[in-house]
Amino acid sequence: MRDATFAQRGTQLVPPQTLELDEGGRLAHPCADNRAASIVAMMAAGLVRATDGRVFVGAFDPRIQPVHVKRLAGYVPHDALPYEFSTFEHYIEYRAALWQLPQAESVVRARRILAGLNGIHESFAYPLAGALIALPRLLVLDRPQALYAPQIIVAAQTCAIFSTHGSGDDAARFMEACGLPV
Amino acid sequence: MMYESTASAIAFTRLQRMAGQILYVAAASALFAALQMHLDLAAHATGSILFGSLAGMYLALAQRGGRMRELELCEQSAPLYARELARAIALVPCLGVTTALAAYWLVTLISSGPSTLAAMPIFLSVACACAVSIVALCATVRAGVWQLSYLLLAAALAAIVAALEFPQPPAAFLFCAMAGFIGLRQYGEALARWNPVT
């Protein structure tokens, strides 16, 4: 991201953001508030287009090639809980259909990922496992809890992790929990 | 449950979530038909078009925000082209209004007898309600004056089809098909530019 901003109806919701993340890297990005953190995460995952500035995920610009960006990035929202799915398997089948992945194979893979996310609440573990079944190269986390960082690192394996946080303290706590220098 | 395609996964999941609302709309539709039991075919035809359109607008507006937020984020983060997403989402209110109108005509058949039924008003009411739903979907990805204008456009479409129905049935069908096609293209394009920021 280079000077990427987001404005809605004339109000700037995200001030200019400049950051870079290498392949396989880890970055906890502090934002001014929770709303900005949520928008920056969506910008990194290709869901929201920056109003100004540049965003590149891999070699792709989300404004021009959003589908390519979404193939590379796995997005985990802050407060998602798949309420409408009766079981974890149904949720994974739904996600596999959306990502055009083999459904039965994805369920097996997701169960294996979920087993590694022991101790994480299902409201975060399910979307995380759902995001990882597509083998993304970038995992985008919207305000994850520092408590879950060790399991996230193990589950993501070599995938780059970009997380946004509502404050500098939260970001520092997450980096610390990941075992990275703050 | 194995999904056959991306569109079926999106449509079935949304339909499951909206099952209660669709049931209420179908029940209201059946009640409306029962209240019209002594009227002739022309009144039934106009009533079904107007009620079906109203139901379509309601079901279209229910596709965005609120309880659909999680699904929206999941669909938006999937590597799908906006036109694929638009087609899948448009299926939901269309299936909902088809169910509601099936209830309407079934009650009409039972209460008024088969002499009050004809194929053309039945198919036209479904075609009109689907076209109105699709135009109303465009309002869900817009705000303010634009949102209101798409809702007015949807209402105007229903009124025009009701006015065209008896003098010019083929024109009414053609009008529904054109409005539905253009509305779906518009919805896909608006969805491609839409930012899911609340």
Short mmCIF file of C-alpha atoms in Angstrom, two decimals:
data_model
loop_
_atom_site.label_atom_id
_atom_site.label_comp_id
_atom_site.label_asym_id
_atom_site.label_seq_id
_atom_site.Cartn_x
_atom_site.Cartn_y
_atom_site.Cartn_z
CA MET A 1 0.00 0.00 0.00
CA ARG A 2 1.29 3.43 -0.84
CA ASP A 3 -0.62 6.45 0.48
CA ALA A 4 -3.83 4.43 0.25
CA THR A 5 -6.85 6.24 1.63
CA PHE A 6 -10.53 5.52 1.83
CA ALA A 7 -13.30 8.09 1.84
CA GLN A 8 -17.05 7.70 1.82
CA ARG A 9 -19.49 10.50 1.01
CA GLY A 10 -16.77 13.10 1.34
CA THR A 11 -15.50 11.88 4.73
CA GLN A 12 -12.06 10.40 4.94
CA LEU A 13 -12.41 7.21 6.99
CA VAL A 14 -8.86 5.97 6.46
CA PRO A 15 -5.93 8.42 6.37
CA PRO A 16 -3.03 7.66 3.98
CA GLN A 17 -1.56 4.22 4.71
CA THR A 18 1.86 3.14 3.48
CA LEU A 19 3.09 -0.35 4.20
CA GLU A 20 4.80 -3.29 2.56
CA LEU A 21 4.75 -6.98 3.32
CA ASP A 22 7.08 -9.50 1.73
CA GLU A 23 6.08 -12.99 0.71
CA GLY A 24 5.77 -15.15 3.83
CA GLY A 25 6.15 -12.10 6.09
CA ARG A 26 4.19 -11.06 9.16
CA LEU A 27 2.89 -7.57 9.81
CA ALA A 28 0.58 -6.22 12.53
CA HIS A 29 -0.59 -2.82 11.35
CA PRO A 30 -1.91 -0.30 13.90
CA CYS A 31 -4.74 1.96 12.76
CA ALA A 32 -6.35 5.03 14.28
CA ASP A 33 -9.51 3.21 15.35
CA ASN A 34 -11.43 -0.03 14.91
CA ARG A 35 -13.36 1.18 11.87
CA ALA A 36 -10.19 2.21 10.06
CA ALA A 37 -8.63 -1.16 10.98
CA SER A 38 -11.59 -2.97 9.49
CA ILE A 39 -11.45 -0.94 6.25
CA VAL A 40 -7.67 -1.33 5.86
CA ALA A 41 -8.06 -5.11 6.23
CA MET A 42 -10.75 -5.10 3.55
CA MET A 43 -8.53 -2.97 1.31
CA ALA A 44 -5.69 -5.47 1.69
CA ALA A 45 -8.01 -8.36 0.82
CA GLY A 46 -9.44 -6.65 -2.26
CA LEU A 47 -12.95 -6.18 -0.86
CA VAL A 48 -12.70 -2.40 -0.70
CA ARG A 49 -11.02 -0.23 -3.31
CA ALA A 50 -8.79 2.58 -2.09
CA THR A 51 -10.15 6.03 -2.95
CA ASP A 52 -6.64 7.40 -3.44
CA GLY A 53 -3.13 5.98 -3.51
CA ARG A 54 -2.06 2.52 -4.62
CA VAL A 55 -2.64 -0.97 -3.36
CA PHE A 56 -0.95 -4.00 -4.87
CA VAL A 57 -1.41 -7.57 -3.74
CA GLY A 58 1.21 -9.64 -5.49
CA ALA A 59 1.27 -8.07 -8.94
CA PHE A 60 -2.42 -7.22 -8.94
CA ASP A 61 -4.29 -3.99 -8.35
CA PRO A 62 -7.65 -4.67 -6.61
CA ARG A 63 -9.24 -1.84 -8.58
CA ILE A 64 -8.44 -3.55 -11.88
CA GLN A 65 -8.14 -7.26 -11.01
CA PRO A 66 -10.14 -7.83 -7.81
CA VAL A 67 -10.75 -11.50 -8.61
CA HIS A 68 -7.00 -12.21 -8.90
CA VAL A 69 -6.39 -10.43 -5.60
CA LYS A 70 -9.11 -12.45 -3.89
CA ARG A 71 -7.51 -15.67 -5.15
CA LEU A 72 -4.28 -14.67 -3.42
CA ALA A 73 -5.75 -13.31 -0.20
CA GLY A 74 -7.74 -15.03 2.51
CA TYR A 75 -9.80 -12.63 4.60
CA VAL A 76 -10.94 -13.25 8.16
CA PRO A 77 -13.38 -10.63 9.47
CA HIS A 78 -13.37 -9.53 13.08
CA ASP A 79 -16.84 -10.56 14.15
CA ALA A 80 -17.91 -13.32 11.80
CA LEU A 81 -19.73 -16.34 13.08
CA PRO A 82 -21.34 -18.64 10.55
CA TYR A 83 -24.68 -18.70 12.38
CA GLU A 84 -26.72 -19.93 9.46
CA PHE A 85 -24.74 -23.11 8.96
CA SER A 86 -25.81 -26.00 11.11
CA THR A 87 -22.37 -27.61 11.09
CA PHE A 88 -18.76 -26.72 10.39
CA GLU A 89 -18.84 -29.07 7.39
CA HIS A 90 -21.77 -27.16 5.82
CA TYR A 91 -19.89 -23.91 6.26
CA ILE A 92 -16.80 -25.34 4.58
CA GLU A 93 -18.83 -26.81 1.72
CA TYR A 94 -20.38 -23.38 1.17
CA ARG A 95 -16.97 -21.70 1.12
CA ALA A 96 -15.52 -24.40 -1.12
CA ALA A 97 -18.37 -23.84 -3.59
CA LEU A 98 -17.67 -20.10 -3.59
CA TRP A 99 -13.95 -20.64 -4.16
CA GLN A 100 -14.68 -23.42 -6.69
CA LEU A 101 -12.70 -25.98 -4.70
CA PRO A 102 -13.49 -29.70 -4.39
CA GLN A 103 -15.94 -29.77 -1.49
CA ALA A 104 -15.18 -33.14 0.11
CA GLU A 105 -11.43 -32.54 -0.07
CA SER A 106 -11.88 -29.07 1.44
CA VAL A 107 -13.82 -30.49 4.38
CA VAL A 108 -10.97 -32.92 5.13
CA ARG A 109 -8.42 -30.10 4.86
CA ALA A 110 -10.53 -27.79 7.02
CA ARG A 111 -10.93 -30.43 9.74
CA ARG A 112 -7.15 -30.81 9.84
CA ILE A 113 -6.70 -27.02 10.09
CA LEU A 114 -9.39 -26.79 12.78
CA ALA A 115 -7.65 -29.48 14.83
CA GLY A 116 -4.56 -27.25 14.87
CA LEU A 117 -6.61 -24.29 16.08
CA ASN A 118 -7.27 -25.87 19.42
CA GLY A 119 -8.29 -23.31 22.03
CA ILE A 120 -9.51 -20.69 19.55
CA HIS A 121 -13.19 -19.78 19.81
CA GLU A 122 -15.21 -21.13 16.90
CA SER A 123 -16.37 -17.65 15.89
CA PHE A 124 -12.77 -17.00 14.83
CA ALA A 125 -11.56 -20.55 14.16
CA TYR A 126 -14.26 -21.38 11.58
CA PRO A 127 -13.67 -18.35 9.33
CA LEU A 128 -9.91 -18.82 9.73
CA ALA A 129 -10.10 -22.47 8.68
CA GLY A 130 -12.48 -21.41 5.90
CA ALA A 131 -9.99 -18.82 4.65
CA LEU A 132 -7.08 -21.28 4.74
CA ILE A 133 -8.74 -24.07 2.71
CA ALA A 134 -8.10 -22.08 -0.47
CA LEU A 135 -4.34 -22.05 0.32
CA PRO A 136 -3.99 -18.25 0.14
CA ARG A 137 -0.57 -16.61 -0.13
CA LEU A 138 -1.71 -13.74 2.08
CA LEU A 139 -3.86 -14.10 5.17
CA VAL A 140 -5.60 -10.86 6.13
CA LEU A 141 -6.91 -10.71 9.69
CA ASP A 142 -9.19 -7.96 10.90
CA ARG A 143 -8.32 -7.21 14.54
CA PRO A 144 -7.33 -10.71 15.71
CA GLN A 145 -6.73 -11.36 19.40
CA ALA A 146 -3.11 -11.64 20.49
CA LEU A 147 -4.06 -14.71 22.48
CA TYR A 148 -4.64 -16.66 19.26
CA ALA A 149 -1.39 -15.60 17.55
CA PRO A 150 0.63 -18.83 18.16
CA GLN A 151 -2.09 -21.06 16.67
CA ILE A 152 -2.61 -18.67 13.73
CA ILE A 153 1.12 -18.76 12.92
CA VAL A 154 1.13 -22.57 12.93
CA ALA A 155 -2.05 -22.86 10.85
CA ALA A 156 -0.92 -20.28 8.28
CA GLN A 157 2.41 -22.09 7.72
CA THR A 158 4.33 -20.21 5.00
CA CYS A 159 1.48 -17.87 4.11
CA ALA A 160 2.10 -14.15 4.74
CA ILE A 161 0.01 -12.72 7.59
CA PHE A 162 -1.26 -9.16 7.61
CA SER A 163 -3.34 -8.09 10.58
CA THR A 164 -4.90 -4.74 11.37
CA HIS A 165 -5.50 -3.46 14.89
CA GLY A 166 -7.49 -0.63 16.43
CA SER A 167 -4.49 0.72 18.35
CA GLY A 168 -0.71 0.55 18.54
CA ASP A 169 -0.88 -1.40 21.81
CA ASP A 170 -3.04 -4.13 20.27
CA ALA A 171 -0.69 -4.41 17.30
CA ALA A 172 2.35 -4.61 19.59
CA ARG A 173 0.69 -7.30 21.71
CA PHE A 174 -0.08 -9.33 18.61
CA MET A 175 3.49 -9.02 17.28
CA GLU A 176 4.86 -9.99 20.67
CA ALA A 177 2.58 -13.03 20.80
CA CYS A 178 3.79 -13.99 17.32
CA GLY A 179 7.35 -13.92 18.67
CA LEU A 180 8.37 -11.07 16.40
CA PRO A 181 10.29 -7.94 17.42
CA VAL A 182 7.92 -5.08 18.31
CA MET B 1 -25.02 -30.78 1.54
CA MET B 2 -22.98 -30.63 -1.65
CA TYR B 3 -23.54 -27.59 -3.83
CA GLU B 4 -23.75 -28.03 -7.59
CA SER B 5 -22.31 -24.61 -8.38
CA THR B 6 -21.29 -21.28 -6.91
CA ALA B 7 -24.64 -19.73 -7.83
CA SER B 8 -26.57 -22.53 -6.14
CA ALA B 9 -24.44 -22.21 -2.99
CA ILE B 10 -25.14 -18.47 -2.78
CA ALA B 11 -28.83 -18.74 -3.64
CA PHE B 12 -29.58 -21.73 -1.36
CA THR B 13 -27.76 -20.21 1.61
CA ARG B 14 -29.58 -16.92 1.23
CA LEU B 15 -32.90 -18.69 0.69
CA GLN B 16 -32.34 -20.74 3.84
CA ARG B 17 -31.70 -17.56 5.80
CA MET B 18 -34.77 -15.89 4.32
CA ALA B 19 -37.09 -18.88 4.58
CA GLY B 20 -39.17 -17.23 7.31
CA GLN B 21 -39.58 -13.99 5.37
CA ILE B 22 -40.53 -15.84 2.19
CA LEU B 23 -43.09 -17.86 4.14
CA TYR B 24 -44.64 -14.66 5.56
CA VAL B 25 -44.77 -13.07 2.11
CA ALA B 26 -46.41 -16.20 0.66
CA ALA B 27 -48.95 -16.24 3.51
CA ALA B 28 -49.73 -12.54 2.98
CA SER B 29 -50.09 -13.21 -0.73
CA ALA B 30 -52.53 -16.06 -0.10
CA LEU B 31 -54.53 -13.85 2.25
CA PHE B 32 -54.63 -11.07 -0.34
CA ALA B 33 -55.93 -13.55 -2.93
CA ALA B 34 -58.60 -14.77 -0.51
CA LEU B 35 -59.76 -11.18 0.06
CA GLN B 36 -60.19 -10.77 -3.70
CA MET B 37 -62.24 -13.96 -4.10
CA HIS B 38 -65.33 -12.34 -5.64
CA LEU B 39 -63.47 -10.30 -8.23
CA ASP B 40 -62.89 -11.08 -11.91
CA LEU B 41 -59.73 -12.11 -13.76
CA ALA B 42 -58.72 -8.50 -14.59
CA ALA B 43 -58.76 -7.53 -10.92
CA HIS B 44 -56.81 -10.66 -9.99
CA ALA B 45 -54.26 -9.95 -12.71
CA THR B 46 -53.70 -6.36 -11.54
CA GLY B 47 -53.71 -7.38 -7.87
CA SER B 48 -51.15 -10.13 -8.40
CA ILE B 49 -48.85 -7.81 -10.35
CA LEU B 50 -48.98 -5.07 -7.73
CA PHE B 51 -48.74 -7.38 -4.73
CA GLY B 52 -46.02 -9.52 -6.36
CA SER B 53 -44.03 -6.38 -7.15
CA LEU B 54 -44.34 -5.11 -3.61
CA ALA B 55 -43.20 -8.50 -2.28
CA GLY B 56 -40.32 -8.49 -4.77
CA MET B 57 -39.15 -5.06 -3.61
CA TYR B 58 -39.29 -6.18 0.01
CA LEU B 59 -37.35 -9.39 -0.65
CA ALA B 60 -34.79 -7.52 -2.78
CA LEU B 61 -34.17 -4.94 -0.04
CA ALA B 62 -33.76 -7.74 2.51
CA GLN B 63 -30.74 -9.03 0.54
CA ARG B 64 -28.40 -6.40 1.92
CA GLY B 65 -27.14 -5.59 5.41
CA GLY B 66 -28.39 -6.76 8.77
CA ARG B 67 -28.60 -10.52 8.98
CA MET B 68 -27.00 -10.91 5.56
CA ARG B 69 -23.78 -9.15 6.62
CA GLU B 70 -21.72 -12.30 7.22
CA LEU B 71 -22.80 -13.85 3.94
CA GLU B 72 -22.07 -10.60 2.12
CA LEU B 73 -18.51 -10.47 3.46
CA CYS B 74 -17.97 -14.12 2.56
CA GLU B 75 -19.33 -13.64 -0.97
CA GLN B 76 -17.39 -10.41 -1.45
CA SER B 77 -14.12 -12.03 -0.37
CA ALA B 78 -14.60 -14.94 -2.81
CA PRO B 79 -12.87 -14.74 -6.20
CA LEU B 80 -16.07 -14.18 -8.15
CA TYR B 81 -16.89 -11.70 -10.85
CA ALA B 82 -19.60 -9.22 -9.88
CA ARG B 83 -21.87 -10.43 -12.67
CA GLU B 84 -21.77 -14.02 -11.29
CA LEU B 85 -22.58 -12.70 -7.82
CA ALA B 86 -25.37 -10.48 -9.19
CA ARG B 87 -27.02 -13.39 -11.02
CA ALA B 88 -26.86 -15.63 -7.94
CA ILE B 89 -28.26 -12.97 -5.59
CA ALA B 90 -31.00 -12.03 -8.07
CA LEU B 91 -32.22 -15.64 -8.01
CA VAL B 92 -33.24 -15.26 -4.36
CA PRO B 93 -35.98 -12.58 -4.57
CA CYS B 94 -37.10 -14.06 -7.89
CA LEU B 95 -37.64 -17.48 -6.31
CA GLY B 96 -39.28 -15.78 -3.31
CA VAL B 97 -41.82 -13.88 -5.40
CA THR B 98 -42.50 -16.94 -7.55
CA THR B 99 -43.38 -18.83 -4.35
CA ALA B 100 -45.58 -15.95 -3.17
CA LEU B 101 -47.39 -15.73 -6.51
CA ALA B 102 -47.83 -19.49 -6.63
CA ALA B 103 -49.61 -19.17 -3.28
CA TYR B 104 -51.69 -16.29 -4.66
CA TRP B 105 -52.89 -18.15 -7.76
CA LEU B 106 -53.43 -21.38 -5.85
CA VAL B 107 -55.77 -19.61 -3.42
CA THR B 108 -57.48 -17.88 -6.37
CA LEU B 109 -58.00 -21.27 -8.02
CA ILE B 110 -59.50 -22.72 -4.84
CA SER B 111 -61.62 -19.72 -3.87
CA SER B 112 -62.80 -18.41 -7.24
CA GLY B 113 -62.67 -21.54 -9.39
CA PRO B 114 -60.73 -22.38 -12.56
CA SER B 115 -62.84 -19.99 -14.68
CA THR B 116 -61.00 -17.01 -13.14
CA LEU B 117 -57.58 -18.31 -14.19
CA ALA B 118 -55.65 -17.86 -17.43
CA ALA B 119 -52.03 -18.62 -18.27
CA MET B 120 -51.10 -15.13 -19.47
CA PRO B 121 -51.84 -13.17 -16.24
CA ILE B 122 -50.11 -15.85 -14.17
CA PHE B 123 -46.90 -15.80 -16.20
CA LEU B 124 -46.99 -12.02 -16.55
CA SER B 125 -47.38 -11.50 -12.80
CA VAL B 126 -44.29 -13.70 -12.20
CA ALA B 127 -42.30 -11.97 -14.98
CA CYS B 128 -43.23 -8.52 -13.66
CA ALA B 129 -42.45 -9.34 -10.02
CA CYS B 130 -39.05 -10.79 -11.01
CA ALA B 131 -38.19 -7.72 -13.11
CA VAL B 132 -39.26 -5.39 -10.29
CA SER B 133 -37.16 -7.39 -7.79
CA ILE B 134 -34.10 -7.09 -9.99
CA VAL B 135 -34.54 -3.33 -10.43
CA ALA B 136 -35.09 -2.99 -6.65
CA LEU B 137 -31.84 -4.93 -6.06
CA CYS B 138 -29.98 -2.04 -7.72
CA ALA B 139 -31.21 0.16 -4.86
CA THR B 140 -29.44 -2.05 -2.31
CA VAL B 141 -25.99 -1.05 -3.56
CA ARG B 142 -26.77 2.64 -3.67
CA ALA B 143 -27.55 5.25 -1.07
CA GLY B 144 -29.58 8.42 -0.71
CA VAL B 145 -31.34 9.86 -3.75
CA TRP B 146 -30.10 7.11 -6.08
CA GLN B 147 -31.50 4.43 -3.82
CA LEU B 148 -34.86 6.17 -3.76
CA SER B 149 -34.87 6.64 -7.52
CA TYR B 150 -34.28 2.92 -8.14
CA LEU B 151 -37.16 2.08 -5.82
CA LEU B 152 -39.40 4.54 -7.67
CA LEU B 153 -38.24 3.03 -10.96
CA ALA B 154 -39.21 -0.43 -9.71
CA ALA B 155 -42.63 0.84 -8.64
CA ALA B 156 -43.11 2.61 -11.99
CA LEU B 157 -42.21 -0.62 -13.80
CA ALA B 158 -44.99 -2.47 -11.95
CA ALA B 159 -47.48 0.30 -12.74
CA ILE B 160 -46.57 0.32 -16.45
CA VAL B 161 -46.89 -3.48 -16.72
CA ALA B 162 -50.28 -3.37 -14.95
CA ALA B 163 -51.43 -0.70 -17.41
CA LEU B 164 -50.09 -2.61 -20.45
CA GLU B 165 -51.34 -6.02 -19.40
CA PHE B 166 -54.72 -6.22 -21.11
CA PRO B 167 -54.33 -4.01 -24.17
CA GLN B 168 -50.85 -5.33 -25.07
CA PRO B 169 -49.75 -8.55 -23.30
CA PRO B 170 -46.73 -9.22 -25.59
CA ALA B 171 -45.55 -5.65 -25.01
CA ALA B 172 -45.87 -6.16 -21.27
CA PHE B 173 -43.75 -9.34 -21.43
CA LEU B 174 -41.17 -7.63 -23.61
CA PHE B 175 -41.04 -4.67 -21.23
CA CYS B 176 -40.47 -7.00 -18.24
CA ALA B 177 -37.72 -8.90 -20.09
CA MET B 178 -35.94 -5.69 -21.09
CA ALA B 179 -36.24 -4.12 -17.64
CA GLY B 180 -35.00 -7.33 -15.98
CA PHE B 181 -32.04 -7.66 -18.35
CA ILE B 182 -30.97 -4.03 -18.01
CA GLY B 183 -31.56 -4.13 -14.25
CA LEU B 184 -29.36 -7.22 -13.86
CA ARG B 185 -26.54 -5.63 -15.89
CA GLN B 186 -26.82 -2.47 -13.79
CA TYR B 187 -26.80 -4.46 -10.57
CA GLY B 188 -23.68 -6.40 -11.63
CA GLU B 189 -21.85 -3.19 -12.54
CA ALA B 190 -22.86 -1.47 -9.31
CA LEU B 191 -21.81 -4.53 -7.30
CA ALA B 192 -18.36 -4.45 -8.94
CA ARG B 193 -17.84 -0.88 -7.67
CA TRP B 194 -19.55 -1.38 -4.34
CA ASN B 195 -17.56 -1.21 -1.08
CA PRO B 196 -18.97 -3.27 1.83
CA VAL B 197 -18.20 -0.52 4.36
CA THR B 198 -20.94 0.21 6.88
#
